[in-house]
CSV table of C-alpha atoms in Angstrom, one decimal:
chain,number,residue,atom,x,y,z
A,1221,ASN,CA,-12.2,-4.1,-11.9
A,1222,TYR,CA,-11.6,-0.4,-11.1
A,1223,ILE,CA,-15.0,0.7,-12.7
A,1224,ASP,CA,-16.9,-1.2,-10.0
A,1225,LYS,CA,-15.2,0.7,-7.2
A,1226,GLU,CA,-17.3,2.9,-4.9
A,1227,TYR,CA,-14.8,5.8,-5.1
A,1228,THR,CA,-12.9,6.2,-8.3
A,1229,ASN,CA,-10.0,8.0,-6.7
A,1230,ALA,CA,-9.6,6.0,-3.5
A,1231,CYS,CA,-6.5,4.5,-2.0
A,1232,ILE,CA,-6.1,2.2,0.9
A,1233,TYR,CA,-3.4,1.7,3.4
A,1234,VAL,CA,-3.6,-1.1,6.0
A,1235,GLY,CA,-1.1,-1.2,8.8
A,1236,GLY,CA,0.6,0.7,11.5
A,1237,LEU,CA,0.4,4.5,11.8
A,1238,SER,CA,3.8,6.1,12.6
A,1239,GLU,CA,6.7,7.8,10.8
A,1240,ARG,CA,8.4,4.4,10.2
A,1241,TYR,CA,5.3,3.1,8.4
A,1242,GLY,CA,5.0,6.3,6.3
A,1243,THR,CA,1.9,7.9,7.9
A,1244,ASP,CA,3.5,11.4,7.5
A,1245,LEU,CA,4.3,10.6,3.9
A,1246,LEU,CA,0.7,9.6,3.2
A,1247,ILE,CA,-0.8,12.8,4.8
A,1248,GLU,CA,1.6,15.1,3.0
A,1249,THR,CA,0.9,13.2,-0.3
A,1250,PHE,CA,-2.8,13.5,0.0
A,1251,LYS,CA,-2.6,17.2,0.9
A,1252,ILE,CA,-0.8,17.6,-2.4
A,1253,LEU,CA,-3.4,15.4,-4.2
A,1254,ASN,CA,-6.3,17.3,-2.8
A,1255,THR,CA,-5.2,20.8,-3.8
A,1256,ASN,CA,-7.6,22.3,-6.2
A,1257,ASN,CA,-10.5,20.1,-5.0
A,1258,LEU,CA,-9.3,17.0,-6.8
A,1259,LYS,CA,-10.8,14.8,-4.2
A,1260,TYR,CA,-8.6,11.8,-3.7
A,1261,LYS,CA,-9.7,9.6,-0.9
A,1262,LEU,CA,-7.3,8.0,1.7
A,1263,ILE,CA,-8.7,5.0,3.6
A,1264,LEU,CA,-6.5,4.1,6.6
A,1265,VAL,CA,-7.0,0.8,8.5
A,1266,CYS,CA,-5.0,0.5,11.6
A,1267,ARG,CA,-4.7,-1.1,15.0
A,1268,LEU,CA,-7.2,-0.2,17.8
A,1269,ASN,CA,-4.7,1.9,19.8
A,1270,GLU,CA,-3.7,3.9,16.7
A,1271,TYR,CA,-7.4,4.3,15.8
A,1272,ILE,CA,-8.1,5.8,19.2
A,1273,ASP,CA,-5.0,8.0,19.0
A,1274,TYR,CA,-5.4,9.3,15.4
A,1275,ARG,CA,-9.1,9.4,14.6
A,1276,ASN,CA,-9.7,12.9,16.0
A,1277,GLU,CA,-6.5,14.3,14.4
A,1278,PHE,CA,-7.5,13.1,10.9
A,1279,ARG,CA,-11.1,14.4,11.2
A,1280,LYS,CA,-9.8,17.8,10.0
A,1281,TYR,CA,-9.3,16.3,6.5
A,1282,ASP,CA,-12.4,15.5,4.6
A,1283,TRP,CA,-10.5,13.2,2.3
A,1284,VAL,CA,-9.3,10.7,4.9
A,1285,GLU,CA,-11.2,7.8,6.6
A,1286,VAL,CA,-9.7,6.1,9.6
A,1287,HIS,CA,-10.9,2.6,10.6
A,1288,HIS,CA,-10.1,-0.3,12.9
A,1289,VAL,CA,-11.9,-3.2,11.3
A,1290,SER,CA,-11.3,-6.8,10.2
A,1291,GLY,CA,-13.2,-9.6,8.4
A,1292,ASN,CA,-16.1,-8.5,6.2
A,1293,GLU,CA,-15.7,-4.8,7.1
A,1294,LEU,CA,-12.1,-4.9,5.9
A,1295,ILE,CA,-13.2,-6.6,2.7
A,1296,ARG,CA,-15.8,-3.8,2.2
A,1297,LEU,CA,-13.0,-1.2,2.5
A,1298,TYR,CA,-10.8,-3.1,0.1
A,1299,ASN,CA,-13.7,-3.0,-2.4
A,1300,LYS,CA,-14.0,0.8,-2.0
A,1301,ALA,CA,-10.3,1.3,-3.0
A,1302,THR,CA,-8.7,1.4,-6.4
A,1303,ILE,CA,-5.0,1.6,-5.3
A,1304,ALA,CA,-3.1,0.1,-2.3
A,1305,LEU,CA,-0.3,2.0,-0.6
A,1306,MET,CA,3.0,0.8,0.9
A,1307,PRO,CA,4.7,4.0,2.1
A,1308,LEU,CA,7.5,2.5,4.2
A,1309,LYS,CA,10.4,4.8,4.9
A,1310,HIS,CA,13.6,3.6,3.4
A,1311,THR,CA,15.7,1.8,6.0
A,1312,LYS,CA,18.0,-1.2,6.2
A,1313,TYR,CA,15.3,-3.2,7.9
A,1314,ASN,CA,12.6,-2.2,5.4
A,1315,ASP,CA,14.9,-3.2,2.6
A,1316,LEU,CA,14.8,-6.8,3.8
A,1317,ALA,CA,11.2,-6.9,5.1
A,1318,VAL,CA,8.1,-7.9,3.1
A,1319,SER,CA,4.8,-7.1,4.6
A,1320,ILE,CA,2.1,-9.7,4.4
A,1321,LYS,CA,-0.2,-6.8,3.4
A,1322,LEU,CA,1.6,-6.7,0.0
A,1323,PHE,CA,0.2,-10.2,-0.8
A,1324,GLU,CA,-3.2,-9.2,0.6
A,1325,TYR,CA,-3.3,-6.1,-1.6
A,1326,MET,CA,-2.4,-8.3,-4.6
A,1327,SER,CA,-5.2,-10.8,-3.7
A,1328,TYR,CA,-7.7,-7.9,-4.1
A,1329,GLY,CA,-6.2,-7.0,-7.5
A,1330,LEU,CA,-5.1,-3.6,-6.2
A,1331,PRO,CA,-2.3,-1.9,-8.0
A,1332,ILE,CA,0.4,-0.9,-5.5
A,1333,VAL,CA,2.3,2.4,-5.0
A,1334,ALA,CA,5.3,1.6,-2.9
A,1335,THR,CA,8.5,3.3,-1.8
A,1336,SER,CA,11.8,1.9,-3.0
A,1337,ASN,CA,12.5,-0.8,-0.4
A,1338,LYS,CA,14.5,-3.6,-1.9
A,1339,ALA,CA,12.6,-6.8,-1.1
A,1340,MET,CA,9.1,-5.4,-1.8
A,1341,LYS,CA,10.4,-3.5,-4.8
A,1342,GLU,CA,11.7,-6.7,-6.4
A,1343,ILE,CA,8.3,-8.5,-6.0
A,1344,ILE,CA,6.3,-5.5,-7.3
A,1345,LEU,CA,8.5,-5.0,-10.3
A,1346,ASP,CA,8.7,-8.8,-11.1
A,1347,ALA,CA,4.9,-9.0,-10.8
A,1348,LYS,CA,4.4,-5.7,-12.7
A,1349,CYS,CA,1.6,-4.9,-10.3
A,1350,GLY,CA,2.6,-1.4,-9.1
A,1351,ILE,CA,4.8,1.7,-9.2
A,1352,ILE,CA,7.9,2.2,-7.1
A,1353,THR,CA,8.6,5.7,-6.0
A,1354,ASN,CA,10.9,7.7,-3.7
A,1355,ASP,CA,9.8,8.2,-0.1
A,1356,ASP,CA,8.8,11.9,-0.6
A,1357,SER,CA,5.3,13.3,-1.0
A,1358,GLN,CA,5.8,14.9,-4.4
A,1359,SER,CA,7.1,11.6,-6.0
A,1360,TYR,CA,4.4,9.6,-4.2
A,1361,SER,CA,1.6,11.9,-5.3
A,1362,ASN,CA,2.9,11.8,-8.9
A,1363,ALA,CA,2.8,8.0,-8.9
A,1364,ILE,CA,-0.8,7.9,-7.7
A,1365,ILE,CA,-1.9,10.5,-10.3
A,1366,ASN,CA,-0.1,8.6,-13.0
A,1367,ILE,CA,-2.1,5.4,-12.2
A,1368,PHE,CA,-5.4,7.1,-11.9
A,1369,GLU,CA,-4.9,9.1,-15.2
A,1370,ASN,CA,-4.1,6.0,-17.3
A,1371,LYS,CA,-7.0,3.6,-17.0
A,1372,ALA,CA,-5.3,1.0,-19.3
A,1373,ASP,CA,-2.3,0.9,-17.0
A,1374,LEU,CA,-4.5,0.8,-14.0
A,1375,GLU,CA,-6.4,-2.2,-15.4
A,1376,ALA,CA,-3.1,-4.0,-16.4
A,1377,LEU,CA,-1.5,-3.5,-13.0
A,1378,SER,CA,-4.7,-4.8,-11.3
A,1379,GLN,CA,-4.8,-7.9,-13.5
A,1380,ASN,CA,-1.0,-8.4,-12.9
A,1381,ALA,CA,-1.6,-8.3,-9.2
A,1382,LEU,CA,-4.1,-11.1,-9.4
A,1383,ASN,CA,-2.1,-13.1,-11.8
A,1384,SER,CA,1.1,-12.8,-9.7
A,1385,LEU,CA,-0.5,-14.9,-6.9
A,1386,LYS,CA,-0.9,-17.7,-9.4
A,1387,ASN,CA,2.7,-17.3,-10.4
A,1388,ASN,CA,4.4,-17.9,-7.1
A,1389,HIS,CA,4.2,-14.5,-5.5
A,1390,THR,CA,2.7,-15.7,-2.2
A,1391,TRP,CA,3.7,-15.3,1.4
A,1392,GLU,CA,4.7,-19.0,1.5
A,1393,ASN,CA,7.0,-18.7,-1.5
A,1394,ARG,CA,8.6,-15.6,0.1
A,1395,ALA,CA,9.3,-17.5,3.3
A,1396,LEU,CA,10.9,-20.4,1.3
A,1397,LYS,CA,13.1,-17.9,-0.6
A,1398,VAL,CA,14.3,-16.3,2.7
A,1399,SER,CA,15.0,-19.7,4.2
A,1400,TYR,CA,16.9,-20.8,1.1
A,1401,ASP,CA,18.9,-17.5,1.0
A,1402,LEU,CA,19.8,-17.8,4.7
A,1403,LEU,CA,20.9,-21.4,4.4
A,1404,ASN,CA,23.1,-20.6,1.4
A,1405,LYS,CA,24.7,-17.7,3.2
A,1406,LYS,CA,25.5,-19.9,6.1
A,1407,ASP,CA,27.0,-22.6,3.8
A,1408,ASN,CA,29.1,-20.1,1.9
A,1409,LYS,CA,30.8,-18.7,5.0
């Protein structure tokens, strides 16, 4: 429930930090969001080498936290956040890929703001658990603002994320679908 969150305007991203993963998109988005002292929080959770490389660079922004954690510490950070972020750049590979983090985000009941990559877009739209946006900072910031400004939508997206796991949106079902699709393509050649 978003009311129980430690920060009311906090977003979380868990994954790699690079242009491919959309780190630049996130930073530019949160620069826009934090104009006029709006105070949107960005929680980044990354691998150890990225944490070491980026933690000092991100200290200049009071609205970003960078962590390298797992287990109970990661759960604590998920519980601080209200929205989860999937800012992947649009590429042919990303159109096919589905991050396991998508399902992890859903398991915490976090609405998702994702860029328009085909496979993840299909899951998010089918589950009605997030907003799909272009991979530019203005579109991405508008999507985040829209979720935070409409508490009824926020609550519905959150509930849909949790319900979707009960309705076959799991990593295992995704693997079965990919296997089925690959076998059918092979048989149809």
